PDB file of C-alpha atoms in Angstrom:
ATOM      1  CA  UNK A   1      13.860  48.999 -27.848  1.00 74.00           C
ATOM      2  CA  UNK A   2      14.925  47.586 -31.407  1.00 88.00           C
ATOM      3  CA  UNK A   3      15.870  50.283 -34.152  1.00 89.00           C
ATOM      4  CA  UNK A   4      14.737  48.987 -37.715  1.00 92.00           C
ATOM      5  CA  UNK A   5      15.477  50.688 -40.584  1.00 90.00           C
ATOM      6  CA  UNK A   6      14.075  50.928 -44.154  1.00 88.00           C
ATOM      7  CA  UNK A   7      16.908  52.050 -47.036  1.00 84.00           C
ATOM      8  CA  UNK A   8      16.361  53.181 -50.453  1.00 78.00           C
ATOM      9  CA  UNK A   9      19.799  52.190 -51.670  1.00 77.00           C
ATOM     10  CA  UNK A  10      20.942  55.691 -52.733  1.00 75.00           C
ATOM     11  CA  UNK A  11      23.811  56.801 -52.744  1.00 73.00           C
ATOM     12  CA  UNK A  12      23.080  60.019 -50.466  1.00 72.00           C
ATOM     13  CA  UNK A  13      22.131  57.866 -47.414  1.00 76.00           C
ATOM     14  CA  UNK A  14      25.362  56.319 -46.876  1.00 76.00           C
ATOM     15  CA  UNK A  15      27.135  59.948 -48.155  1.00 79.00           C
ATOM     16  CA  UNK A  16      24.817  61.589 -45.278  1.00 82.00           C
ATOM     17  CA  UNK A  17      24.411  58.808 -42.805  1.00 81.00           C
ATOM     18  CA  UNK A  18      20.484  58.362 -42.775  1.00 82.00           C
ATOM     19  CA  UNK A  19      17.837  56.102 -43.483  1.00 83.00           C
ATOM     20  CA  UNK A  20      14.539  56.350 -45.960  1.00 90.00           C
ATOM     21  CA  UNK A  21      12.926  55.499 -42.518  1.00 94.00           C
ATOM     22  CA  UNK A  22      13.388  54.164 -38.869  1.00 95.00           C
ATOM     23  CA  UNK A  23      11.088  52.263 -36.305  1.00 96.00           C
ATOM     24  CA  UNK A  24      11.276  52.645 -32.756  1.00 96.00           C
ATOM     25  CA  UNK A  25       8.490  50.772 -30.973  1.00 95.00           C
ATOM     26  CA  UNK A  26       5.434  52.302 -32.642  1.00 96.00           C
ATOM     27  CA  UNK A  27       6.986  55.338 -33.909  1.00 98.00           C
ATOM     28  CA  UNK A  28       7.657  55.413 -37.557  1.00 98.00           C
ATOM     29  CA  UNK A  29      10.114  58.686 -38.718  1.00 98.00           C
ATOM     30  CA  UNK A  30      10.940  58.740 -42.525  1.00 97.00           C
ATOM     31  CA  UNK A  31      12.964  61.110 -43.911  1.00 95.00           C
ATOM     32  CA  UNK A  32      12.790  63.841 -45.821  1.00 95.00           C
ATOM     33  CA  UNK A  33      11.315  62.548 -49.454  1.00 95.00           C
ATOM     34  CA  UNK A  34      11.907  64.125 -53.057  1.00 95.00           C
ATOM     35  CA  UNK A  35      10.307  62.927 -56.543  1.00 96.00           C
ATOM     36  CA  UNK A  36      13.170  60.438 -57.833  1.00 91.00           C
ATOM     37  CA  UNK A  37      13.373  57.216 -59.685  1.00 88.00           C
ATOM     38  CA  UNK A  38      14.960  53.906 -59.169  1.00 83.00           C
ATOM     39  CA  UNK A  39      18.118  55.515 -59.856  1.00 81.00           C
ATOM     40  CA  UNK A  40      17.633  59.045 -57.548  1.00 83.00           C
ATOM     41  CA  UNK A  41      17.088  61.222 -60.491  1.00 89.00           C
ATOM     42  CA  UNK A  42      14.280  63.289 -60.575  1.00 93.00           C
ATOM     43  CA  UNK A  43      11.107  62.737 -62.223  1.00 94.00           C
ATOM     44  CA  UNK A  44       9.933  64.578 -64.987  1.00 92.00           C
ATOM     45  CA  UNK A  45       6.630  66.735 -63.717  1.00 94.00           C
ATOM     46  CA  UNK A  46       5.645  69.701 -61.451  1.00 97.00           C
ATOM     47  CA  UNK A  47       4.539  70.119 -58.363  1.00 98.00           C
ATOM     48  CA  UNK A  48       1.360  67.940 -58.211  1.00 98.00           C
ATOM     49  CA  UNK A  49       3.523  65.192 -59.702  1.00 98.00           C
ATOM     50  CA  UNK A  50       6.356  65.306 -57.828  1.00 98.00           C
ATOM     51  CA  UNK A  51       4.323  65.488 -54.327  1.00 98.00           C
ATOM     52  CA  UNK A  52       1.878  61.924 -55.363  1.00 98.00           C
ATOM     53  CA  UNK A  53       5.615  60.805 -56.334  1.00 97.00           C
ATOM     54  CA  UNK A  54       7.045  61.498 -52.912  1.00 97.00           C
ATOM     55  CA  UNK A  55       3.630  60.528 -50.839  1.00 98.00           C
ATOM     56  CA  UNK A  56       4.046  57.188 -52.885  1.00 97.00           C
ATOM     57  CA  UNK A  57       7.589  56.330 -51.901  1.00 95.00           C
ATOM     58  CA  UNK A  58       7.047  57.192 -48.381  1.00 97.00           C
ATOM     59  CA  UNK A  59       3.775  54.652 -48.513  1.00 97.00           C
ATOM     60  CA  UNK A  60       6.712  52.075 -49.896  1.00 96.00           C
ATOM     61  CA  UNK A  61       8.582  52.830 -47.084  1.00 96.00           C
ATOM     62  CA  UNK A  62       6.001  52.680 -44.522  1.00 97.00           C
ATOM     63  CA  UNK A  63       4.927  49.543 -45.715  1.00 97.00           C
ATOM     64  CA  UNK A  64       8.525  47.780 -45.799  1.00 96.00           C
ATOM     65  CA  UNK A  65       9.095  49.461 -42.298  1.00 96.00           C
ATOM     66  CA  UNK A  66       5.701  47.621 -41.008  1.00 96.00           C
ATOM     67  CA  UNK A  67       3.847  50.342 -41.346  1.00 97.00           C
ATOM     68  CA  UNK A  68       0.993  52.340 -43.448  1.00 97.00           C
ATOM     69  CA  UNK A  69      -0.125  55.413 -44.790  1.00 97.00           C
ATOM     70  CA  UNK A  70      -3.041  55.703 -42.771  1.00 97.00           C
ATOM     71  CA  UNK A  71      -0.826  55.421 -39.130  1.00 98.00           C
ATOM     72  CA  UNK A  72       0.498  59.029 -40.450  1.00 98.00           C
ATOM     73  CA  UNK A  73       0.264  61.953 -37.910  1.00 98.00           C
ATOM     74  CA  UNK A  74       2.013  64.347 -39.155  1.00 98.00           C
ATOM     75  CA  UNK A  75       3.798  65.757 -42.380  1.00 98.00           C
ATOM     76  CA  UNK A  76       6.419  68.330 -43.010  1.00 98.00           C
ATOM     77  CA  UNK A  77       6.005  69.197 -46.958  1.00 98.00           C
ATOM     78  CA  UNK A  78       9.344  71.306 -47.730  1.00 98.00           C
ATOM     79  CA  UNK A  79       8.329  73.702 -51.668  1.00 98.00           C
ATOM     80  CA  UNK A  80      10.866  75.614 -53.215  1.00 98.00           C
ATOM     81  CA  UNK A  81       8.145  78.496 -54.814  1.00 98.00           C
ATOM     82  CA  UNK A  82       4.805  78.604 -51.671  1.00 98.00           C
ATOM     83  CA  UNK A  83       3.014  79.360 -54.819  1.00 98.00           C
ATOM     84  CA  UNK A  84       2.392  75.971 -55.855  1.00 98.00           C
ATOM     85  CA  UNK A  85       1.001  75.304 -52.671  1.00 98.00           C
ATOM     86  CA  UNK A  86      -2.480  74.729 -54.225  1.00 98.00           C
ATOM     87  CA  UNK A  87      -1.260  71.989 -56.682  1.00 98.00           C
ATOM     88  CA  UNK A  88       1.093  70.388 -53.590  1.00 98.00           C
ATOM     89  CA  UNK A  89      -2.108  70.449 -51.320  1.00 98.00           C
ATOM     90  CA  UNK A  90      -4.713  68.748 -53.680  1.00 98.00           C
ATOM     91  CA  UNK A  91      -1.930  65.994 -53.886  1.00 98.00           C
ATOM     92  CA  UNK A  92      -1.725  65.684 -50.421  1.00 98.00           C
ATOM     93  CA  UNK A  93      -5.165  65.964 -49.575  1.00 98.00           C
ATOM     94  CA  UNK A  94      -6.220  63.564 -52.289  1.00 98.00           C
ATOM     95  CA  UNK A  95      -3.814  60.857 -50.519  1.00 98.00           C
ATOM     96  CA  UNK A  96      -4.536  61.801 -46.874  1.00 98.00           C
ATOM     97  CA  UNK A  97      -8.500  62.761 -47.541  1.00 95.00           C
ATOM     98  CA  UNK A  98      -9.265  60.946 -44.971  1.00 96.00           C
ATOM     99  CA  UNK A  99      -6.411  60.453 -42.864  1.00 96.00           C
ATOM    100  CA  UNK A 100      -5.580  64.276 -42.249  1.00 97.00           C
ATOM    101  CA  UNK A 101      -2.202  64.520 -40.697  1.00 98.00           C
ATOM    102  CA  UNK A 102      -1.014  66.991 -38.941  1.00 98.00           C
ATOM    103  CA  UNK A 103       1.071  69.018 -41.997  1.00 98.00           C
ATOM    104  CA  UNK A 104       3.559  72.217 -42.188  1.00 98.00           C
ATOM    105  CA  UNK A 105       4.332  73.367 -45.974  1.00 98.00           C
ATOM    106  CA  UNK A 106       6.770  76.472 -45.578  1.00 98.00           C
ATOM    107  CA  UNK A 107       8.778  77.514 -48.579  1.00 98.00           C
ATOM    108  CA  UNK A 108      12.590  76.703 -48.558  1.00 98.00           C
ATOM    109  CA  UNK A 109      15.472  78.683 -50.703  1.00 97.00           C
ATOM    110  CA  UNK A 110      16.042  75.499 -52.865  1.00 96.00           C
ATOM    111  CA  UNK A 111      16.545  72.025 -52.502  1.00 96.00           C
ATOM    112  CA  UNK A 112      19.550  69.322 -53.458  1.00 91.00           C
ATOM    113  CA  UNK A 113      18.443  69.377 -56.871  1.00 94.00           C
ATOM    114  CA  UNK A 114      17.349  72.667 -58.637  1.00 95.00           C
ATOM    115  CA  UNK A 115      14.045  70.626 -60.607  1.00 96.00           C
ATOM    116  CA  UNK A 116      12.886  69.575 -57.868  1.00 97.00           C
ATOM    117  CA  UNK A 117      10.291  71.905 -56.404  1.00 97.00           C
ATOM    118  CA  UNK A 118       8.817  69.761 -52.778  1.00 98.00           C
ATOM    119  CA  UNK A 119      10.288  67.241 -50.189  1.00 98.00           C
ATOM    120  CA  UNK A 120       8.002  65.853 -47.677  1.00 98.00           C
ATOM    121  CA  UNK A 121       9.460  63.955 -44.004  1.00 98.00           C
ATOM    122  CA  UNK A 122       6.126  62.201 -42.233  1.00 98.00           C
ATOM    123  CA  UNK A 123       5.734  60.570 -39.450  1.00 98.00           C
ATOM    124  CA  UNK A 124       3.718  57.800 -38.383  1.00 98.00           C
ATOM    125  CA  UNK A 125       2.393  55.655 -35.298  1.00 98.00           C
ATOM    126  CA  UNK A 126       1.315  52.179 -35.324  1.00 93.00           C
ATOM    127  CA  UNK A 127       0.602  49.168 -33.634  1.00 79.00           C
TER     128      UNK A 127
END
């Protein structure tokens, strides 16, 4: 099967050797996902922000890759404090309402960036 591949043009995916995200067949994998702008700084915000932020680039992604939000089965949200888990979930839910993907939040030590406070990976399947 054909590999495609979707990059962001930071400089941590060639540093790291990944893609934003990768098609196999019908199986859509993008990586893990933090609140950044055009130039992979973060975004100024907290945790509701910065998860819409992240859900939104991984809907660019899906979208370049051939894909869509609503082909996602499952997300793995990544918070650096589990007590903003309220404020990460109503972003969540108020993108995947509908949809409701398999998710996982678990809290993590800290992430590349010390402002940054979620990174979500999701995968999709589509046809």
């Amino acid at each position: 099967m054909t590999r495609r591949r979707v990059s962001s043009d930071t400089a941590w995916e060639s540093a790291v050797g990944y893609s934003r995200a990768t098609r196999v067949g019908d199986v859509v994998h993008v990586a893990g996902t933090t609140a950044t702008d055009e130039d992979g700084e973060p975004i100024d915000g907290g945790p509701y922000e910065q998860t819409l932020c992240c859900l939104d680039q991984i809907e660019n992604a899906l979208t370049e890759i051939g894909a869509s939000i609503e082909d996602v089965t499952r997300t793995r949200l990544f918070v650096t404090n589990i007590d903003d888990w309220e404020a990460i979930g109503r972003a969540h839910a108020d993108v995947f309402e509908s949809i409701r993907p398999a998710a996982t939040m678990v809290e993590v030590d800290r992430l590349i960036d010390p402002s940054l406070c979620v990174e979500i990976e999701a995968d999709a399947i589509c046809e």
